[in-house]
Coordinates of C-alpha atoms in Angstrom, one line a residue:
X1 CA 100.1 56.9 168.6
X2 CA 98.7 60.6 168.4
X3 CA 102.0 61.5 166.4
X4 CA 101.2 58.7 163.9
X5 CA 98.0 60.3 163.7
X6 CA 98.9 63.7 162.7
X7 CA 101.7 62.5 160.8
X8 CA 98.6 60.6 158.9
X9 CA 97.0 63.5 157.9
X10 CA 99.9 64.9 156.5
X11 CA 100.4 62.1 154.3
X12 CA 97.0 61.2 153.7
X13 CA 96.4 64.7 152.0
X14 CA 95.7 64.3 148.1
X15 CA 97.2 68.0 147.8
X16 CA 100.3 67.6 149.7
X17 CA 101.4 64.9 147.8
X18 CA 100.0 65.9 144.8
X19 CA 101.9 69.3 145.4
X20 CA 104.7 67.0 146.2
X21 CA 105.1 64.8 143.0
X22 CA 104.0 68.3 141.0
X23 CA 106.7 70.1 142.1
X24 CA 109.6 67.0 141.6
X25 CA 108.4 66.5 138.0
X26 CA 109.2 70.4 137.7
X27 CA 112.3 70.3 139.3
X28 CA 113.1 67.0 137.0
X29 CA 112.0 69.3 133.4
X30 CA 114.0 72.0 135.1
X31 CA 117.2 69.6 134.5
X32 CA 115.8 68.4 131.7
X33 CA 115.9 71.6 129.7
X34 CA 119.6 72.4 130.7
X35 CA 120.6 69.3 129.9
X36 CA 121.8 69.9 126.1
X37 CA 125.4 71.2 128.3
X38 CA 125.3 67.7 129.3
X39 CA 128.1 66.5 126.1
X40 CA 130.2 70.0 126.3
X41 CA 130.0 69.4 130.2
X42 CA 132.2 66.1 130.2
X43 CA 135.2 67.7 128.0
X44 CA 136.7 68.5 131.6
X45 CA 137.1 64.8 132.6
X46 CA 139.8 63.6 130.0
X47 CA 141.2 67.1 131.0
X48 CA 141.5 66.4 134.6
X49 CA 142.4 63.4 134.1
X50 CA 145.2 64.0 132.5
X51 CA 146.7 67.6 134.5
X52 CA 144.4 67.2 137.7
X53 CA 142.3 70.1 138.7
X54 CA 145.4 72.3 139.5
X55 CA 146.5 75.0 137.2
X56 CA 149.1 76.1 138.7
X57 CA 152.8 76.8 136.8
X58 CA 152.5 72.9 136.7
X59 CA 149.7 72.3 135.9
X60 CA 148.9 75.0 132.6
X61 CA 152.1 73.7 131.2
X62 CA 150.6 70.0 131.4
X63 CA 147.2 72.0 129.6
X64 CA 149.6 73.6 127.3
X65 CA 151.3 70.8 125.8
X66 CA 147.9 68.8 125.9
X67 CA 146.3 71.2 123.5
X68 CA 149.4 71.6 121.5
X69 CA 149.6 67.8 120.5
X70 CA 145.7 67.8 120.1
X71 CA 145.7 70.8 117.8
X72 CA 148.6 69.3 115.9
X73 CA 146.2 66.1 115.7
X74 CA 143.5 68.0 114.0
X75 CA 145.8 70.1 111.8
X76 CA 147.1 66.8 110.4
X77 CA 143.6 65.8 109.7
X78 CA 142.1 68.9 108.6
X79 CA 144.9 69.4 106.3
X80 CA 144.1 65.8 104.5
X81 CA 140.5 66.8 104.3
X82 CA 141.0 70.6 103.1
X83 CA 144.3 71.4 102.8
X84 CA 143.7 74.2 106.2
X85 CA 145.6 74.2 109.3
X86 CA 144.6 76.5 112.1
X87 CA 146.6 78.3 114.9
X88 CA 143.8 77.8 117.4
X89 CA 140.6 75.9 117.9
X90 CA 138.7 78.8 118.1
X91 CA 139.2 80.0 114.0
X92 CA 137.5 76.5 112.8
X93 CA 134.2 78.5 114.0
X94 CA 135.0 81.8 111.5
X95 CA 131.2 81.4 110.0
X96 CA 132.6 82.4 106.9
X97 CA 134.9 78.7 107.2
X98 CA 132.2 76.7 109.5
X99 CA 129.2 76.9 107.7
X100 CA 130.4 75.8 104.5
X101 CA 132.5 73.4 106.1
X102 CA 129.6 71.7 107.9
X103 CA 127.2 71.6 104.8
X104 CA 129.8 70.0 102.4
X105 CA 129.4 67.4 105.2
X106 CA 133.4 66.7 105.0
X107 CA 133.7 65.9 109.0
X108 CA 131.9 63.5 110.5
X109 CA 130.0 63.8 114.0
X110 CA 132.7 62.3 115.9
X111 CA 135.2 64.5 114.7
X112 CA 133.0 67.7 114.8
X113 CA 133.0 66.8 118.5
X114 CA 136.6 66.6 118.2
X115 CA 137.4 70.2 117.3
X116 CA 134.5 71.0 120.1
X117 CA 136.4 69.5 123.1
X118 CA 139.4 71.3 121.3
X119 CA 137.6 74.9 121.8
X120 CA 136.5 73.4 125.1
X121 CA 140.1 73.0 126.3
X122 CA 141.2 76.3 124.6
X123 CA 138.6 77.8 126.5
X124 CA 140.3 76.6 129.9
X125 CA 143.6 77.6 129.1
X126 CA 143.1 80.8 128.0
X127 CA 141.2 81.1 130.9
X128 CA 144.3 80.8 133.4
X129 CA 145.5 84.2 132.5
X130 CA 142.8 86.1 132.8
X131 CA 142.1 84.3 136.7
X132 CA 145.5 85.4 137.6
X133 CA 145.0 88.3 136.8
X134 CA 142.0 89.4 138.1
X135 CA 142.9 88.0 141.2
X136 CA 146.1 89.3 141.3
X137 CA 144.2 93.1 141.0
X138 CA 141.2 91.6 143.2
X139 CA 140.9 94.7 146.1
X140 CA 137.8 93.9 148.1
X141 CA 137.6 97.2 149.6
X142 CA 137.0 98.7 146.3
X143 CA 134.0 97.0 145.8
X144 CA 133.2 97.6 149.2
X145 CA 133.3 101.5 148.5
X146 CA 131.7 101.1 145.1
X147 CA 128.4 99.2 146.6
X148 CA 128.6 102.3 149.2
X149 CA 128.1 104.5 146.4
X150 CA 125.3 102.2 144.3
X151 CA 123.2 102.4 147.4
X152 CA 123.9 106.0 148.7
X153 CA 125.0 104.5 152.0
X154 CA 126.2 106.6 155.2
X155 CA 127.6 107.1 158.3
X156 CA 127.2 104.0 161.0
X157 CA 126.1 101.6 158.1
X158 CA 129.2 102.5 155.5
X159 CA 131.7 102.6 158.2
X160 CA 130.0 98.9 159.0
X161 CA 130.4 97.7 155.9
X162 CA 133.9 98.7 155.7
X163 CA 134.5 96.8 158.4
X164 CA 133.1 93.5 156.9
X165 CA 134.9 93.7 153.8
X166 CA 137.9 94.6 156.0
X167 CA 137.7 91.0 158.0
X168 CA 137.2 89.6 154.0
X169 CA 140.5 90.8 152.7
X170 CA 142.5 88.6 154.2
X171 CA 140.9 85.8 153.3
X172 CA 140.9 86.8 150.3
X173 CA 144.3 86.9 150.4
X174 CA 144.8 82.9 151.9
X175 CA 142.5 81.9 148.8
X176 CA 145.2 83.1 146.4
X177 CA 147.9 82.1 148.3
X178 CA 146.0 78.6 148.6
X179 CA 145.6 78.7 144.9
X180 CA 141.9 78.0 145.1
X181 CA 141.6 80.3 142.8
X182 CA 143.4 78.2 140.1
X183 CA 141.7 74.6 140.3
X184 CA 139.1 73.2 137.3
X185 CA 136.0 73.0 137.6
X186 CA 133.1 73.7 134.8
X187 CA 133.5 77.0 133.3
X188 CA 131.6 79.3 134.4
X189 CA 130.7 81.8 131.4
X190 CA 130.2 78.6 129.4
X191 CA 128.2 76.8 131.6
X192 CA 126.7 78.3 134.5
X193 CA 126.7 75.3 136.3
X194 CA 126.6 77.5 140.0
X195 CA 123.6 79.8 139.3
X196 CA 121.5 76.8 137.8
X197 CA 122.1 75.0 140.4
X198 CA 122.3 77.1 143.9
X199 CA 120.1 79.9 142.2
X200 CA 117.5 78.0 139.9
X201 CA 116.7 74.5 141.9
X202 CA 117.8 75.2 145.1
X203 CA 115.9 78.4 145.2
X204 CA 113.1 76.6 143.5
X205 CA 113.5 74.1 146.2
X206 CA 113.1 76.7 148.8
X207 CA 110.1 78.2 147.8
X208 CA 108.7 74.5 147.1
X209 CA 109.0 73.2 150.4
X210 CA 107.7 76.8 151.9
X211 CA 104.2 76.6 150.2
X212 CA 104.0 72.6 151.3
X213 CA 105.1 73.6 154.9
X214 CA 103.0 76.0 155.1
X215 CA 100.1 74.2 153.8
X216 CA 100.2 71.0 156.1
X217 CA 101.5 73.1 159.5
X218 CA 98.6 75.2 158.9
X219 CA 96.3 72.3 158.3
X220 CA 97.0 69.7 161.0
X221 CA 96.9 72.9 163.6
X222 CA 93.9 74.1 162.7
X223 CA 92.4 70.4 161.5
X224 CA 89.8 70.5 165.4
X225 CA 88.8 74.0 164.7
X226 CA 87.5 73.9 161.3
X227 CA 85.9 70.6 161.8
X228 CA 84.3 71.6 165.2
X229 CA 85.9 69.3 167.3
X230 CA 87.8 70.8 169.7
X231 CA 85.0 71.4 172.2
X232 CA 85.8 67.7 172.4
X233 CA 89.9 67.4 171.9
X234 CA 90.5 70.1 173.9
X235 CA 88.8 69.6 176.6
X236 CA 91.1 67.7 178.6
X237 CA 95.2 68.6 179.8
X238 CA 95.9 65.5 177.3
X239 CA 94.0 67.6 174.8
X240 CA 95.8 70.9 175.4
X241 CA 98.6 69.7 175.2
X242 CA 98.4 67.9 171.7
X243 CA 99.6 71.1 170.4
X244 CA 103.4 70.4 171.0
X245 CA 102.6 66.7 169.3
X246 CA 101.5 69.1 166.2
X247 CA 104.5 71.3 166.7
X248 CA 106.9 68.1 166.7
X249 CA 105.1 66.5 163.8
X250 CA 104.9 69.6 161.4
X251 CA 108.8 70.1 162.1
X252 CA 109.4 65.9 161.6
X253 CA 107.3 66.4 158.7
X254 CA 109.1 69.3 157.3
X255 CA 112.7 67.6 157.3
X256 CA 111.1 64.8 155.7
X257 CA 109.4 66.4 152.8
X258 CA 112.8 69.0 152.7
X259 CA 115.1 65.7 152.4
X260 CA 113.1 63.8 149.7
X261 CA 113.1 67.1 147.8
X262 CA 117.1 67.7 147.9
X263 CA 117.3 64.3 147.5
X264 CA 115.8 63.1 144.7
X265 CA 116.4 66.2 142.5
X266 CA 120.0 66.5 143.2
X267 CA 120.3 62.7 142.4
X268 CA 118.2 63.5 139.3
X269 CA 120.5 66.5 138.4
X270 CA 124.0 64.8 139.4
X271 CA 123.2 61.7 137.2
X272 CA 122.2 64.1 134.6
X273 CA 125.1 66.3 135.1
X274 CA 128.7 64.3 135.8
X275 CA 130.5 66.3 138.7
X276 CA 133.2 63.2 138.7
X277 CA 136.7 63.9 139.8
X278 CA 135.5 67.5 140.6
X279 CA 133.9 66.9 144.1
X280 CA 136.9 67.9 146.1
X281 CA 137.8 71.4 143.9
X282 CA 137.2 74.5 146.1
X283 CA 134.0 76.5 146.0
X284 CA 136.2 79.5 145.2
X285 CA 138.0 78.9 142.2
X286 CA 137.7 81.5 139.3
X287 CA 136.7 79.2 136.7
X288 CA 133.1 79.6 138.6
X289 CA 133.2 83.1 137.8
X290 CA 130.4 83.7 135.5
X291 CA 129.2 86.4 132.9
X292 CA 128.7 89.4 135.2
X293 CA 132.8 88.4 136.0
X294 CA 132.0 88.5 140.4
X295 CA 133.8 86.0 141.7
X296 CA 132.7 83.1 144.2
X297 CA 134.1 84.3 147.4
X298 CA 133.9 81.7 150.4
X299 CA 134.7 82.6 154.0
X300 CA 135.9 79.7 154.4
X301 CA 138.6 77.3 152.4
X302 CA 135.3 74.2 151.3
X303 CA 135.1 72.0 148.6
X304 CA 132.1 72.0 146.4
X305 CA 130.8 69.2 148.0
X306 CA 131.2 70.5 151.9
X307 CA 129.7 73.3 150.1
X308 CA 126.7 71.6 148.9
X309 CA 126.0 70.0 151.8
X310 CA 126.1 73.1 154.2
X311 CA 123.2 74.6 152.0
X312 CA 121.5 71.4 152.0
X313 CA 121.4 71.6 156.2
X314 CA 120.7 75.4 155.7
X315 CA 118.1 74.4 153.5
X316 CA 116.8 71.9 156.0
X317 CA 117.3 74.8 158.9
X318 CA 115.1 77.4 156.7
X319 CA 112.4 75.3 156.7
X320 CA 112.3 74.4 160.1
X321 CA 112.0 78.4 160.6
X322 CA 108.8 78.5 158.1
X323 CA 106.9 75.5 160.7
X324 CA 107.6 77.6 163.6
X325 CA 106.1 81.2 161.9
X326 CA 103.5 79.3 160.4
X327 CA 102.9 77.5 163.5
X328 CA 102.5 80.6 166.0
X329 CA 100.3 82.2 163.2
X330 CA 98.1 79.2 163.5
X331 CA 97.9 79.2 167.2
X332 CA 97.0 83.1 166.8
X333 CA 94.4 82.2 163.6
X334 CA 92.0 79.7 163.5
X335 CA 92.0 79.6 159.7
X336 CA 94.0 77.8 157.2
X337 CA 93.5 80.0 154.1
X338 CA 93.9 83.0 156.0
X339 CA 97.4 81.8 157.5
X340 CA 98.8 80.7 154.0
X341 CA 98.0 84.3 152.6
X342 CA 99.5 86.2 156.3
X343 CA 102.4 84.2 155.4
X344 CA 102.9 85.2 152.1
X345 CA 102.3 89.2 153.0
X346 CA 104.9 88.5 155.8
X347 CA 107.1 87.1 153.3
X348 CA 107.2 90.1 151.5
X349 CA 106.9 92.2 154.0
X350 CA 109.8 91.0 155.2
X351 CA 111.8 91.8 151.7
X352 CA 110.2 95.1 151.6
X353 CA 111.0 96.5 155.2
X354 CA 114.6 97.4 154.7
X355 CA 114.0 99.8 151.6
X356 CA 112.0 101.4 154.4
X357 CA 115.1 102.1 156.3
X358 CA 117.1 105.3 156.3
X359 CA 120.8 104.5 154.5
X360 CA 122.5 105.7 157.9
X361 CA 121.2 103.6 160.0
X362 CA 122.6 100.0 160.7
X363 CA 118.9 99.1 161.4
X364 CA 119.1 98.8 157.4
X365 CA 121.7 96.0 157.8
X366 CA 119.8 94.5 160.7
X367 CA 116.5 93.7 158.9
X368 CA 118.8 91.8 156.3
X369 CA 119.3 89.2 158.7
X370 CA 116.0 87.8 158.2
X371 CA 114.9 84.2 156.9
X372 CA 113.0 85.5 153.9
X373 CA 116.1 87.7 152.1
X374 CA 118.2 84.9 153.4
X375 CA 116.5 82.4 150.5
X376 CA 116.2 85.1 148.1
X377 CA 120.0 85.1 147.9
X378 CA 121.0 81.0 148.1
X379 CA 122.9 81.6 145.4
X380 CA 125.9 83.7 147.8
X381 CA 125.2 81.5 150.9
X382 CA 128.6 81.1 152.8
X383 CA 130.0 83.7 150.5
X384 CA 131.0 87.4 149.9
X385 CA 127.1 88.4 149.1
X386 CA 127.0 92.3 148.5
X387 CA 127.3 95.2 151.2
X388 CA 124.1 94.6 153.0
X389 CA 125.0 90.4 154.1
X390 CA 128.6 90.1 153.5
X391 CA 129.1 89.1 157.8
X392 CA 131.4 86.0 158.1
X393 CA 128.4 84.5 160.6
X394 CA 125.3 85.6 158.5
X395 CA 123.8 82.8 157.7
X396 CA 124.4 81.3 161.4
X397 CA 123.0 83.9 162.9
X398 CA 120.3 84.8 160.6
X399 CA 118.9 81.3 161.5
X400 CA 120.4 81.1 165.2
X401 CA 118.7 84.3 166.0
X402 CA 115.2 83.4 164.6
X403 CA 115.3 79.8 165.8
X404 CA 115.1 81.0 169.5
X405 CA 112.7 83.8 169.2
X406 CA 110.2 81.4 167.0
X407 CA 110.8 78.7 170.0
X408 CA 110.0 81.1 172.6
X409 CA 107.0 82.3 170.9
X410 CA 105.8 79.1 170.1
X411 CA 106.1 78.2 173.3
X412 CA 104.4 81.1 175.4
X413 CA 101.6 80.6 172.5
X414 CA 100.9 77.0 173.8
X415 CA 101.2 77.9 177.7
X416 CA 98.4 80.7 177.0
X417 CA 96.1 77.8 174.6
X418 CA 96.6 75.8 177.6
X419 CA 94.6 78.0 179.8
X420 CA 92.8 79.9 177.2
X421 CA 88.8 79.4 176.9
X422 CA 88.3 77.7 173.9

């Protein structure tokens, strides 16, 4: 009954769930505006398909002879329209051809999306090459030693890193031999279907769920002492010890409000976006690689969906840690406004203190394994992330770590408000 209480006020707060719906209409424009890629997107079904997601010898030949008969299609067609043939997709875009071509008005829209696909699938297969060979000449411990020397870092902490990137290579080398290197999935330069996704809405996601957890732990803790009643809630052991009934109901809460957030924007964004036939295709295959050409590096062999659904629970595991540090500021603060702004100087705080580290110590390294950089960089979670997180275990421990500490403070903090004079 006293759960369903402060569960109540939760719910029953016109800014939470105004907050709430705000922040899903957001999410939903968010999709909204990326969704022009939607029609370019689905050229990879008829592709897959037909060859499967595999590119290996196999599988390019199958691609090969595809496009072959399909640009032999549109030769035939051009060539009855304009008397022009073309040796690849790509030279119907020449704007000295396209432009005229497209005002004369000599195509119509269904075949204009014909020659699109085309380049789509040109794209892809001149895409094989240039996987196999980058990760044929892939050497981990080169970038290891050239982030070294982009950060200046020394003794204990280089020879550290070393060692991470060391444990990396060879599963670097069971992703090649895998070939998961080699399997379709939406191009990455084209599309940047990975960094809109794990970077824009899950990190939008993030930071949405943060200022709502925030908002309603603070409040329901605090909800006797800013309207003067807990002279008369607190006066009894019941009373005291409602403050684990807040703790379980803020971290209830949380999930909840964290699980219609993934939820309903990833069902907005996957209806938007078709991922069919591509659910199964590993995380690490190069056609994620995107514009700054770093490829997705995974420590372990997942699919995109196991993949997806480990940062959902990380996501779910994150916010859990943001009740527990705004809860034990709570029980320390008997303010509301004053806890949401603490929080957000700890939150930066919290990105700023390892610039304040000296590049030789492995203290630098230590106070990246902290909950606040760990959302700033969703976008590499279970990954090879750069010098300072690439650890097989980071984000387990990151959240392992914090999870006790927060527990055990939150739970000193209510055996001292249990004999503290109110």
């Amino acid at each position: 009954m006293i759960k369903r209480l402060e569960f109540k006020k939760i719910i029953s707060s016109p800014i939470i769930l105004g907050l709430f719906v705000l922040f899903l209409l957001f999410n939903c424009f968010l999709i909204y505006e990326q969704s022009s890629i939607r029609n370019d997107m689905k050229s990879i079904h008829p592709i897959v398909q037909e060859t499967g997601t595999l590119m290996d010898n196999e599988g390019s030949k199958k691609l090969q002879i595809s496009h072959e008969e399909d640009l032999n299609t549109w030769n035939q067609l051009s060539q009855s329209k304009t008397g022009d043939t073309y040796q690849n997709a790509a030279d119907f875009y020449k704007p000295e051809l396209y432009y005229s071509l497209i005002e004369s008005n000599i195509y119509s829209e269904k075949e204009l999306q014909d020659i699109n696909n085309l380049a789509i699938k040109e794209t892809y297969l001149n895409s094989i090459q240039d996987i196999e060979t980058k990760y044929s000449t892939l050497n981990v411990m080169e970038n290891a030693e050239e982030g070294i020397r982009l950060f200046g870092l020394e003794g204990a902490v280089a020879e550290t890193v070393r060692e991470q990137y060391s444990v990396l290579k060879p599963r670097v080398e069971e992703l090649i031999e895998n070939k998961e290197h080699l399997h379709l999935f939406f191009h990455g330069k084209m599309f940047g279907t990975h960094s809109f996704l794990f970077k824009t809405l899950f990190g939008f996601m993030l930071f949405q769920g943060m200022i709502l957890i925030v908002l309603f732990t603070a409040f329901i803790v605090n909800y006797e002492f800013e309207h003067r009643t807990a002279l008369v809630t607190y006066a009894t052991k019941r009373g005291r010890r409602l403050m684990w009934d807040k703790l379980l109901v803020s971290t209830f809460a949380s999930t909840l409000v964290t699980v219609a957030l993934l939820a309903i924007t990833l069902s907005v964004y996957f209806i938007v976006f078709d991922y069919s036939g591509l659910w199964n295709v590993p995380i690490s295959t190069g056609f994620l690689i995107e514009l700054n050409k770093i490829p997705f590096i995974s420590w372990w062999n997942v699919t995109f969906i196991q993949y997806l659904l480990m940062s959902c629970g990380l996501v779910v595991l994150c916010h859990i840690l943001f009740v527990l540090i705004t809860f034990c500021l709570s029980m320390l603060i008997r303010n509301s406004y004053i806890v949401f702004t603490l929080f957000g100087v700890i939150f930066l705080a919290g990105l700023y203190v390892p610039s304040l580290m000296p590049k030789d110590s492995t203290m630098l390294l230590y106070t990246h394994f902290s909950p606040f950089i760990l959302v700033m960089n969703v976008k590499k979670w279970w990954m090879e992330s750069g010098v300072f997180t690439t650890f097989k275990y980071y984000e387990i421990i990151t959240v392992t770590g914090w999870l006790i500490v927060l527990l055990l403070t939150a739970w000193l903090l209510i055996k001292r408000f249990a004999r503290e004079n109110i």
